[in-house]
XYZ file of C-alpha atoms in Angstrom:
720
model
C 29.329 -31.085 22.979
C 28.880 -35.205 23.585
C 26.042 -36.963 22.267
C 23.895 -40.774 22.756
C 25.772 -43.937 21.729
C 23.930 -46.189 20.563
C 21.728 -47.441 22.595
C 18.968 -50.509 22.735
C 15.153 -50.123 22.222
C 14.437 -48.395 25.563
C 11.554 -50.842 27.811
C 9.507 -47.532 27.640
C 9.511 -47.850 24.015
C 5.691 -49.459 22.828
C 5.833 -52.504 20.668
C 5.660 -51.907 16.768
C 2.416 -52.805 15.569
C 2.339 -55.706 13.304
C 0.879 -53.968 9.758
C 4.085 -51.728 10.012
C 6.709 -53.742 10.654
C 8.119 -54.267 7.345
C 7.944 -50.831 6.893
C 9.527 -49.532 10.741
C 13.246 -50.402 12.008
C 11.547 -52.208 15.100
C 13.815 -50.285 17.417
C 12.538 -47.096 16.854
C 10.995 -45.372 19.831
C 11.987 -42.039 21.414
C 15.742 -42.529 22.411
C 16.331 -43.225 18.761
C 14.141 -40.204 17.949
C 16.451 -37.058 17.334
C 15.164 -33.708 16.250
C 16.016 -29.831 14.772
C 13.528 -27.542 15.313
C 13.682 -23.914 14.482
C 11.563 -20.960 14.337
C 12.668 -17.812 13.722
C 10.461 -14.704 13.865
C 13.567 -11.934 13.981
C 15.982 -11.246 10.790
C 18.724 -9.306 10.884
C 17.290 -7.700 6.846
C 15.153 -6.016 7.777
C 12.184 -5.536 10.392
C 10.085 -5.988 8.298
C 11.061 -9.334 7.394
C 9.668 -9.818 11.346
C 7.041 -12.034 12.127
C 4.914 -13.321 15.356
C 4.513 -16.777 15.740
C 6.952 -19.672 14.188
C 8.858 -19.512 17.744
C 5.628 -20.016 19.465
C 5.293 -22.875 16.724
C 8.423 -24.185 17.401
C 7.931 -24.862 20.960
C 4.513 -26.239 20.782
C 6.253 -29.196 18.725
C 9.243 -29.394 21.181
C 6.410 -29.931 23.432
C 4.907 -32.513 21.793
C 7.924 -34.145 20.803
C 8.935 -33.953 24.570
C 6.228 -34.448 26.210
C 3.767 -37.474 24.797
C 6.338 -38.271 22.977
C 8.879 -39.079 24.680
C 11.656 -37.979 23.064
C 14.207 -37.351 25.993
C 16.043 -33.796 25.452
C 19.497 -34.704 24.910
C 17.900 -36.050 21.313
C 16.924 -32.386 20.683
C 18.463 -29.413 18.862
C 16.072 -26.315 19.243
C 16.934 -22.964 17.141
C 15.235 -19.916 18.067
C 15.481 -16.695 17.242
C 12.035 -14.895 18.741
C 10.339 -11.374 18.700
C 10.223 -10.952 22.699
C 11.966 -11.908 25.429
C 13.108 -15.798 25.438
C 11.511 -15.757 29.063
C 7.454 -14.633 27.377
C 7.721 -17.659 25.669
C 5.048 -20.773 27.401
C 7.882 -23.337 28.154
C 5.873 -24.671 30.233
C 5.039 -28.600 29.917
C 7.450 -31.592 29.997
C 10.916 -31.325 31.843
C 12.574 -32.153 28.838
C 10.848 -28.406 27.104
C 12.381 -27.078 30.239
C 15.466 -28.503 29.917
C 15.779 -26.848 26.479
C 15.296 -23.906 27.439
C 18.840 -23.957 28.840
C 20.232 -25.015 25.551
C 18.775 -23.738 22.850
C 20.907 -21.509 20.606
C 19.520 -18.221 17.748
C 18.762 -19.530 14.906
C 21.703 -18.532 12.430
C 22.717 -20.042 9.275
C 26.132 -21.736 10.722
C 23.624 -23.150 13.813
C 22.021 -24.431 11.692
C 24.292 -26.167 9.740
C 26.285 -27.464 12.297
C 23.191 -29.105 13.682
C 22.236 -30.265 10.413
C 25.145 -31.676 8.940
C 28.042 -31.834 11.850
C 25.925 -32.873 15.462
C 23.183 -34.876 14.026
C 24.783 -37.168 11.906
C 27.237 -38.201 14.345
C 23.961 -39.520 16.449
C 22.753 -42.965 16.016
C 18.982 -43.140 15.628
C 16.045 -44.615 13.682
C 13.936 -41.543 13.271
C 15.185 -37.905 12.304
C 12.334 -34.695 12.725
C 13.186 -31.546 11.167
C 10.957 -28.750 12.190
C 11.324 -25.316 11.046
C 8.467 -22.529 11.116
C 9.379 -18.862 9.380
C 10.417 -16.823 6.116
C 10.434 -19.149 3.034
C 11.375 -18.806 -0.537
C 12.120 -20.890 -3.752
C 14.927 -20.692 -5.861
C 15.457 -20.896 -9.539
C 15.562 -24.517 -9.526
C 12.981 -24.385 -7.425
C 15.159 -25.590 -3.842
C 13.229 -24.274 -0.764
C 15.254 -21.423 0.974
C 14.207 -20.670 4.572
C 16.292 -17.402 5.399
C 17.773 -17.906 9.435
C 17.977 -14.729 11.841
C 21.447 -13.808 10.845
C 20.350 -12.672 7.363
C 20.783 -9.237 5.795
C 20.812 -7.278 2.792
C 23.351 -8.741 0.005
C 23.787 -11.572 1.494
C 20.652 -13.774 2.889
C 22.081 -16.580 4.685
C 19.490 -19.502 5.133
C 19.038 -23.357 5.273
C 19.166 -24.694 1.608
C 16.995 -27.929 2.409
C 16.779 -29.572 -0.405
C 19.710 -29.528 -0.331
C 20.090 -30.818 3.133
C 18.169 -33.427 2.268
C 19.650 -34.761 -0.405
C 22.654 -34.714 1.983
C 21.017 -36.891 4.320
C 20.265 -39.488 1.736
C 23.639 -40.190 1.196
C 26.348 -42.413 2.748
C 27.828 -39.538 4.019
C 25.682 -40.568 7.267
C 26.957 -43.838 7.942
C 24.220 -46.829 6.148
C 22.553 -48.249 8.696
C 21.772 -44.922 11.038
C 18.589 -42.572 10.075
C 16.357 -44.595 7.202
C 13.534 -42.714 8.066
C 13.437 -39.010 7.540
C 10.225 -36.410 8.411
C 10.641 -32.577 7.216
C 7.607 -30.256 8.236
C 8.269 -26.378 7.341
C 5.744 -24.008 7.774
C 6.914 -21.919 5.824
C 6.026 -20.533 2.598
C 7.525 -21.329 -1.429
C 7.154 -17.840 -3.622
C 9.469 -17.161 -5.641
C 12.570 -15.395 -3.697
C 12.642 -11.540 -4.902
C 14.828 -10.475 -7.693
C 16.411 -7.447 -6.613
C 19.947 -8.295 -6.713
C 20.159 -6.600 -2.828
C 18.077 -9.642 -1.328
C 20.755 -11.955 -2.919
C 20.760 -15.601 -1.799
C 23.783 -16.917 -3.235
C 23.963 -20.268 -3.633
C 24.488 -22.501 -0.967
C 24.788 -26.667 -1.515
C 26.228 -28.870 1.005
C 27.426 -31.651 -2.212
C 26.652 -35.082 -0.530
C 27.953 -38.875 -1.286
C 26.718 -41.819 -2.751
C 23.050 -42.568 -2.279
C 21.769 -44.735 0.151
C 19.318 -47.875 -1.107
C 16.674 -47.900 1.677
C 16.538 -44.199 3.282
C 13.093 -42.681 3.327
C 11.680 -38.981 3.782
C 8.814 -37.713 4.381
C 7.893 -34.185 3.327
C 5.041 -32.032 4.792
C 4.845 -28.405 3.311
C 2.559 -25.519 4.502
C 2.157 -24.483 1.040
C 2.093 -25.119 -2.935
C 4.940 -23.656 -4.827
C 4.474 -20.151 -5.651
C 1.784 -20.054 -1.899
C 2.413 -18.616 1.397
C 1.620 -20.402 3.966
C -0.807 -18.495 6.532
C 0.248 -16.684 9.614
C -2.369 -16.091 12.510
C -0.391 -13.112 14.409
C -2.195 -12.248 17.039
C -2.692 -15.279 18.249
C 1.334 -16.625 17.206
C 0.317 -19.282 15.414
C 1.005 -21.139 12.206
C -2.266 -22.567 10.712
C -0.635 -25.916 9.208
C 1.697 -26.313 12.790
C -1.638 -25.865 14.927
C -3.720 -28.447 12.217
C -0.535 -30.753 12.530
C -0.204 -30.775 16.125
C -4.239 -31.252 16.650
C -3.866 -34.505 14.423
C -0.548 -36.269 16.567
C -2.642 -35.228 19.893
C -1.198 -37.638 22.844
C 0.291 -39.970 20.342
C 3.453 -41.396 20.791
C 6.687 -40.923 18.641
C 6.363 -44.442 16.843
C 2.659 -43.885 17.243
C 2.866 -40.024 15.737
C 5.540 -41.382 12.879
C 3.093 -44.270 11.838
C -0.109 -42.008 11.857
C 2.384 -38.957 9.644
C 0.459 -39.839 6.189
C -2.834 -40.488 7.953
C -2.752 -37.362 9.345
C -1.392 -35.359 6.223
C -4.068 -36.667 4.678
C -6.986 -35.254 7.172
C -4.747 -32.054 7.640
C -5.290 -31.564 3.711
C -8.708 -32.500 3.287
C -9.941 -30.082 5.952
C -8.392 -27.251 4.655
C -9.653 -28.610 1.008
C -12.515 -27.922 2.332
C -12.204 -24.182 3.840
C -10.852 -23.093 0.261
C -13.767 -25.020 -1.104
C -15.566 -22.790 1.114
C -14.222 -19.675 -0.530
C -12.928 -18.695 3.038
C -9.553 -18.148 1.178
C -7.682 -18.595 -2.378
C -4.309 -18.988 -0.894
C -5.003 -21.131 2.556
C -2.299 -23.447 3.102
C -2.025 -25.999 0.977
C 0.325 -29.484 1.253
C 2.856 -31.078 -0.588
C 3.285 -34.620 0.584
C 6.433 -36.659 -1.112
C 5.681 -40.183 -0.138
C 4.502 -42.342 2.422
C 7.177 -44.327 4.283
C 6.382 -47.783 1.584
C 8.068 -45.143 -1.428
C 4.776 -44.440 -3.101
C 2.505 -41.331 -3.278
C -0.279 -42.325 -1.009
C -2.877 -38.784 -1.635
C -3.641 -40.422 -5.177
C -4.501 -43.568 -3.534
C -7.196 -42.221 -0.928
C -10.394 -42.643 -2.357
C -12.037 -39.609 -4.353
C -13.797 -37.143 -1.398
C -17.646 -35.570 -1.660
C -17.084 -32.885 -4.351
C -16.847 -29.583 -3.402
C -19.467 -27.478 -4.975
C -17.691 -24.672 -7.074
C -18.836 -21.393 -8.788
C -20.629 -20.554 -11.546
C -18.329 -21.193 -14.829
C -18.885 -18.305 -17.761
C -21.615 -19.422 -20.531
C -20.808 -19.950 -24.445
C -22.410 -16.416 -24.704
C -20.288 -15.256 -21.891
C -17.538 -15.661 -23.717
C -18.699 -14.800 -26.769
C -19.295 -11.486 -25.542
C -16.280 -10.962 -24.112
C -14.685 -11.973 -27.564
C -16.058 -8.544 -28.896
C -15.813 -6.407 -25.833
C -12.039 -6.937 -25.712
C -10.951 -7.281 -29.683
C -8.269 -4.915 -29.424
C -8.530 -3.878 -26.947
C -5.332 -3.491 -24.647
C -4.317 -4.210 -21.074
C -6.426 -0.702 -19.319
C -4.808 1.285 -16.748
C -6.471 -0.616 -13.945
C -6.401 -4.498 -15.478
C -4.657 -5.402 -12.016
C -6.845 -3.307 -9.966
C -9.730 -5.025 -11.476
C -7.913 -8.323 -11.152
C -7.716 -8.157 -7.607
C -11.153 -6.495 -6.932
C -12.123 -9.323 -8.449
C -11.552 -11.677 -5.459
C -12.471 -9.364 -3.389
C -15.650 -9.266 -4.449
C -16.049 -13.072 -4.356
C -15.003 -12.836 -0.991
C -11.601 -14.631 -1.226
C -8.089 -13.821 -1.325
C -6.685 -12.722 -4.632
C -3.457 -14.393 -4.979
C 0.344 -14.161 -4.316
C 2.250 -13.133 -6.612
C 2.130 -9.610 -7.848
C 0.998 -8.784 -11.444
C -1.396 -9.901 -14.056
C -1.287 -13.739 -14.926
C -1.505 -12.692 -18.687
C -0.977 -10.374 -21.102
C -4.484 -9.630 -22.609
C -8.174 -9.243 -21.334
C -9.261 -12.501 -22.398
C -6.400 -14.582 -21.222
C -7.056 -12.465 -17.938
C -10.584 -13.446 -18.093
C -10.065 -17.122 -19.085
C -7.317 -17.452 -15.389
C -10.259 -15.834 -13.703
C -12.441 -18.290 -14.722
C -10.804 -21.299 -13.538
C -9.969 -20.723 -10.171
C -12.352 -21.573 -7.579
C -14.740 -17.922 -6.787
C -16.120 -17.365 -3.304
C -19.563 -18.641 -0.777
C -21.785 -16.997 -3.520
C -20.908 -19.134 -6.319
C -19.703 -15.852 -8.448
C -18.083 -16.851 -11.292
C -14.837 -13.956 -11.030
C -14.986 -12.623 -15.211
C -18.043 -10.984 -13.977
C -16.981 -8.575 -10.762
C -13.017 -8.042 -12.977
C -15.364 -6.725 -16.049
C -17.640 -4.605 -13.772
C -14.728 -3.072 -12.631
C -13.482 -2.086 -15.774
C -17.028 -0.726 -16.794
C -16.222 1.350 -13.141
C -13.264 3.125 -14.472
C -13.596 2.998 -18.121
C -17.016 5.529 -17.222
C -15.022 7.181 -14.830
C -11.173 7.722 -15.814
C -9.344 10.670 -15.630
C -10.340 11.913 -11.882
C -6.485 12.234 -10.749
C -5.423 9.236 -10.019
C -1.367 8.760 -11.240
C -1.976 6.466 -14.899
C -5.754 8.209 -14.761
C -6.384 8.868 -18.687
C -9.804 9.466 -20.566
C -12.814 8.476 -20.017
C -14.802 6.038 -22.482
C -18.714 5.900 -21.473
C -19.267 3.975 -24.952
C -16.685 1.011 -23.677
C -17.925 1.442 -20.138
C -22.077 1.625 -21.290
C -21.153 -2.035 -23.190
C -19.552 -3.505 -20.285
C -21.901 -2.796 -18.313
C -24.269 -4.558 -20.293
C -22.608 -7.353 -20.187
C -22.299 -7.946 -16.719
C -26.190 -7.215 -16.400
C -27.073 -9.922 -19.135
C -24.661 -12.576 -17.417
C -25.875 -11.880 -14.367
C -29.823 -12.365 -15.284
C -28.629 -15.235 -17.735
C -26.723 -17.061 -15.152
C -28.936 -16.028 -11.743
C -26.508 -14.142 -10.194
C -26.696 -12.469 -6.834
C -26.183 -8.684 -6.852
C -23.017 -7.072 -7.070
C -21.642 -4.186 -5.384
C -19.755 -1.722 -6.497
C -16.179 -1.506 -7.085
C -14.309 1.699 -4.540
C -14.164 4.615 -6.047
C -10.869 5.550 -6.685
C -8.707 7.425 -4.401
C -8.580 11.031 -5.014
C -5.079 12.998 -5.185
C -4.940 16.739 -4.105
C -3.806 19.609 -6.549
C -0.694 20.234 -8.011
C 2.059 22.571 -9.105
C 3.675 22.390 -12.199
C 6.590 24.534 -13.321
C 8.465 23.892 -15.938
C 11.774 25.784 -16.540
C 12.971 26.040 -19.470
C 16.475 27.324 -20.948
C 15.681 30.553 -23.286
C 15.699 30.258 -26.667
C 18.755 32.959 -27.171
C 20.590 30.294 -25.339
C 21.713 32.430 -22.970
C 21.890 32.840 -19.108
C 18.448 31.904 -16.949
C 15.932 30.080 -17.164
C 12.126 31.069 -18.983
C 9.556 30.715 -16.268
C 5.934 29.102 -15.843
C 3.701 27.363 -13.263
C 0.496 25.910 -13.958
C -1.781 24.818 -10.445
C -3.052 20.939 -11.769
C -6.355 20.090 -10.697
C -9.620 19.720 -12.554
C -8.930 21.763 -15.110
C -5.253 23.656 -15.288
C -4.396 26.957 -15.055
C -1.580 29.445 -15.383
C -0.417 31.129 -11.965
C 2.058 32.509 -12.649
C 5.173 33.095 -15.476
C 8.511 34.583 -15.569
C 9.057 38.416 -17.517
C 10.526 38.511 -20.292
C 14.123 38.483 -19.420
C 15.307 34.776 -17.744
C 15.164 34.637 -14.239
C 17.749 32.055 -12.049
C 16.629 29.683 -10.090
C 16.086 31.936 -6.922
C 13.635 34.382 -8.335
C 11.787 31.092 -9.357
C 12.068 29.479 -5.260
C 10.718 33.027 -4.927
C 7.677 33.012 -7.336
C 7.138 29.528 -5.605
C 6.924 29.803 -1.622
C 4.834 33.330 -2.945
C 1.693 30.865 -4.396
C 1.924 28.203 -2.160
C 1.087 30.979 0.405
C -1.746 32.410 -2.122
C -3.337 28.754 -3.068
C -3.244 27.662 0.831
C -4.503 31.422 2.154
C -8.478 30.795 3.242
C -10.683 33.279 0.979
C -11.897 34.781 3.672
C -8.981 36.431 4.260
C -9.141 38.664 0.938
C -12.235 39.213 0.207
C -13.264 35.804 -1.543
C -11.905 33.347 -4.515
C -11.571 29.669 -4.498
C -9.199 27.851 -2.171
C -6.584 25.422 -2.459
C -5.588 23.741 0.444
C -5.187 20.748 -1.378
C -1.989 21.034 -2.612
C 0.010 17.566 -2.128
C 2.551 17.930 -5.239
C 4.712 20.180 -7.305
C 6.403 18.702 -10.360
C 9.428 20.415 -11.449
C 9.846 19.847 -15.565
C 13.077 20.854 -15.986
C 16.246 20.034 -18.983
C 18.609 17.015 -18.392
C 21.397 19.354 -16.753
C 18.628 20.533 -14.183
C 17.734 17.057 -12.946
C 19.833 16.848 -9.828
C 18.672 20.428 -8.204
C 18.023 20.334 -4.985
C 14.662 22.044 -5.607
C 13.033 19.296 -2.831
C 15.405 21.122 0.123
C 14.205 24.094 -0.835
C 13.615 26.414 2.214
C 9.593 27.068 3.050
C 8.273 29.483 5.533
C 6.665 27.452 8.435
C 5.308 28.414 11.223
C 6.823 31.562 12.617
C 8.404 33.802 10.534
C 11.722 32.613 11.575
C 11.002 28.378 10.974
C 11.938 27.267 7.187
C 11.110 23.199 6.628
C 12.386 21.580 3.546
C 9.836 21.716 0.276
C 10.161 17.288 0.085
C 9.667 17.548 3.532
C 6.226 18.733 3.150
C 5.052 18.075 -0.450
C 5.612 15.079 -2.604
C 8.727 16.736 -4.993
C 9.441 15.272 -8.381
C 11.148 16.009 -11.476
C 10.485 15.580 -14.654
C 11.913 15.516 -18.779
C 10.139 14.814 -20.882
C 11.107 17.044 -23.723
C 14.884 14.743 -23.893
C 12.507 11.485 -25.357
C 9.513 12.565 -27.429
C 11.947 12.882 -30.835
C 13.536 9.410 -29.968
C 11.841 7.380 -27.325
C 8.263 8.360 -27.165
C 7.210 4.759 -28.650
C 9.141 3.113 -25.701
C 8.438 5.733 -22.857
C 4.843 5.696 -23.287
C 4.435 1.767 -24.000
C 6.396 2.019 -20.649
C 3.609 3.841 -18.836
C 1.002 1.848 -20.128
C 2.122 -1.452 -18.400
C 2.796 -0.152 -15.679
C -0.123 1.731 -15.087
C -2.422 -1.651 -16.123
C -0.347 -3.718 -13.599
C -0.921 -1.180 -10.882
C 3.004 -0.957 -10.284
C 2.770 -4.467 -8.800
C 4.313 -6.168 -11.379
C 7.335 -8.454 -9.703
C 9.327 -7.053 -12.749
C 8.210 -3.495 -12.756
C 11.558 -2.444 -10.203
C 15.085 -3.123 -11.012
C 17.838 -1.590 -9.205
C 20.646 -0.612 -10.643
C 24.504 -0.379 -9.622
C 27.622 1.048 -11.186
C 28.643 -1.905 -13.035
C 25.482 -1.808 -15.258
C 25.757 1.160 -16.351
C 27.836 0.514 -19.864
C 26.957 2.265 -23.324
C 23.948 -0.250 -23.537
C 22.360 0.104 -20.928
C 20.299 2.295 -22.541
C 19.299 0.526 -25.090
C 18.644 -3.369 -22.443
C 16.098 -1.371 -20.958
C 14.183 -0.241 -23.549
C 14.173 -3.098 -24.790
C 10.299 -4.654 -22.885
C 8.244 -2.548 -21.079
C 9.989 -4.060 -17.938
C 11.346 -2.164 -15.464
C 9.258 0.591 -15.926
C 10.816 1.451 -12.569
C 14.977 1.719 -11.933
C 16.371 2.433 -7.965
C 19.757 3.721 -8.403
C 22.604 2.401 -6.208
C 25.459 4.673 -8.375
C 27.807 6.644 -7.702
C 28.478 9.918 -8.222
C 30.696 10.186 -11.067
C 28.174 6.805 -12.644
C 24.798 9.108 -12.001
C 23.973 11.020 -15.221
C 25.240 7.946 -17.089
C 22.741 6.021 -15.209
C 19.928 9.133 -16.445
C 21.096 9.251 -19.952
C 20.118 5.412 -20.169
C 16.771 5.727 -18.462
C 15.122 8.462 -20.937
C 16.864 6.530 -23.744
C 15.347 3.738 -22.315
C 11.908 5.103 -21.851
C 11.735 4.180 -17.920
C 9.755 6.422 -16.487
C 9.888 6.162 -12.982
C 13.864 6.433 -11.184
C 14.722 7.099 -7.636
C 18.534 8.039 -7.157
C 20.128 9.264 -4.404
C 21.781 12.975 -5.316
C 25.572 12.672 -5.038
C 25.686 9.186 -5.398
C 25.877 5.994 -3.434
C 22.720 3.456 -2.103
C 20.974 5.766 0.928
C 22.389 5.596 4.719
C 19.906 4.692 6.570
C 19.709 4.356 10.519
C 19.499 1.236 11.656
C 16.137 0.002 13.931
C 17.468 -0.143 18.086
C 18.187 -3.623 19.357
C 18.417 -4.343 23.001
C 22.120 -5.598 24.814
C 23.270 -8.397 24.077
C 23.679 -11.260 27.037
C 27.215 -10.758 28.367
C 28.130 -14.426 27.142
C 26.227 -14.030 23.891
C 28.034 -14.238 20.590
C 28.814 -11.171 18.656
C 26.744 -9.450 16.130
C 28.303 -8.572 12.885
C 27.109 -5.025 11.772
C 25.135 -5.295 8.867
C 24.953 -2.895 5.761
C 22.686 0.003 5.368
C 19.660 -1.588 2.994
C 19.537 -0.030 -0.099
C 15.881 1.780 -2.005
C 13.979 -1.094 -1.636
C 14.534 -1.904 1.616
C 13.903 2.004 2.531
C 11.094 2.291 0.088
C 8.669 -0.857 0.320
C 5.320 -0.019 1.927
C 4.979 -4.073 2.815
C 6.984 -6.349 4.595
C 9.245 -8.164 3.873
C 11.513 -7.507 0.943
C 9.867 -7.530 -2.261
C 9.437 -4.377 -4.837
C 7.660 -1.463 -3.518
C 4.368 -0.549 -5.317
C 5.573 2.071 -7.706
C 2.710 4.145 -7.491
C 3.324 4.454 -3.748
C 6.970 5.709 -4.271
C 6.062 9.779 -4.097
C 4.538 9.509 -0.755
C 7.491 7.124 0.637
C 10.147 9.334 -0.934
C 8.211 12.476 0.887
C 8.638 10.038 4.566
C 12.113 9.249 4.048
C 12.511 13.018 3.338
C 11.024 13.712 6.830
C 12.867 11.322 8.030
C 16.400 13.043 7.064
C 14.698 16.432 7.384
C 17.127 18.457 10.074
C 20.274 15.761 9.316
C 23.328 17.177 9.411
C 24.921 14.984 9.686
C 27.206 13.975 6.370
C 24.530 10.947 4.837
C 21.156 12.366 5.600
C 19.358 11.031 2.324
C 18.749 12.996 -0.976
C 16.341 10.823 -2.595
C 15.561 12.158 -6.080
C 12.524 10.920 -7.506
C 11.773 11.028 -11.534
C 8.131 10.892 -11.853
C 7.860 11.097 -16.576
C 4.060 10.209 -16.999
C 3.904 10.711 -20.583
C -0.322 10.862 -20.753
C -0.027 13.908 -18.213
C 1.523 16.369 -20.319
C 0.134 20.129 -20.476
C 0.213 22.410 -23.674
C 2.360 25.371 -22.760
C 0.700 28.895 -24.649
C 3.512 31.310 -25.578
C 5.206 33.411 -22.733
C 3.341 36.796 -22.568
């Protein structure tokens, strides 16, 4: 590819404004302006990463740059990886945009580095624009990593923007070139996933000696730790839309000269939206420096003070001190925290998990935040939710415990007093906890004499536990247990009218097997169950949420760790970023159990271990008190069918086949590579088993779910 040589100022370029002669090069104009514009909507790592809007945002920016900006198409490098057929995108507008339709490239890591570190530095210009729309993550050094379209599990290919911008300030770009550089990024700036399967690796592009006088202007769509908002229905990032509205029909020189003013205007607009409580996580803007190298947002005259939510008074804090004294985080503390934002009409902060480890500190965090339009202190609906759950706990939801009516009444009285004292609006009640259907609990134990067979009992679990079957005095084999289980399922699902009356138990959803250590990998989920016609059967795990338990291995030595980890898991509602950990063969050592039990996190382990290392992994789980785990029977990461893709064009570059995703990608119910919400795992495992049902090929998923709630136990009576 050829690049323009140094050119005389274009006669079309407007004369510089006198007020900016000292700041901007006098030759600055369209022909000495170059740009990298990227919009990434599809990612090879997972279809859950795909998002609609960035490709359209990139074209909108290119339309301004080649239209009112009059920048030649030859000066623009466009990288696009759209969800839809590129021909369906809006290419209308100036001739320069139509020319880019024939020259754009996929937004891969190689193309991004080639453009930014090889092609553009060889050009002779005054101004470099970098516009990027897509996902964004921060690494441990707070560097912004922009995943590319060829990001995949095990290697998230990306552009390290901070490293690239440092590189552009050095003498690797010739001294007299590109004194002005502007980076505009419509992407989130949230912490990168900690799961080793989402490996960003290290991308540092180095650099030479810093060149004095180069000035960079950085404008991000969000602050550190926050997400940028995207309107998927309209295919537009709110940041890009607001910025382009400010740029309007300005020329490229006027646009870059007025960029600080445009940033201030957009910053104020979104600040007012946030102040009105229309969203806690609406995009916020970090602007590095003005063109004179000084921070300009701090120089703004103070604007009107936006109304804030009512803050909690001293009487309220005194009452909370008494209510929360000596109290651990209750099981549903995160649920109450999230409800406080919804009740106040604003959005829960990005980033999972509670902000603190004590109830008072969580309440303090809420009181420091902006509430909604009703002026409601966020602490009040938080305490209201705690009162509701303390009153009605024990409803069968995972993590439910005994109700505490005394504490519930005290919390409710505090809420009433706060409303009257602070003249607060009426509060709508929190939603009722999701109810769960009945479960069958199957307990298998070796006989007291150590002989063959098993002692077996089954309980129907609902509002009350009821023994429905037990083996006779002689031990039985697994075949007899399976026969009895199928018979009980048929009886419990029968219409009471068919046998002349009696209760109906159509709501059986879960089947849990409490077993000795040696039976943890037994294929209970694959037991055939009659379905429909007499000849048809389905695997048990595709019909019910099937899990295994092994509490007897914990009671004597690791009961404290087990119970402490479960309480922490329930308080965080399974959503803390440290909750889930993937363990591979190299980590399965003699000390793994000690490391797992050293602190409450992780509370869930996803095992990517080989068959030979799985028994050692299971021993470590029990020693470390880990209550929840998923692994593949027979070892290894699960085989997942790749999503169908359209056949590439004849001249399209070859696409490397990505490795199958591991358990996080298979089980995460939300978009993105984040850890799965743990309390969704039983249903997600059942869905994965349903997807694998009927697969005869080697590699069909055989997932095992360990779900060992220490506070949900049965006190068995002696066998008859």
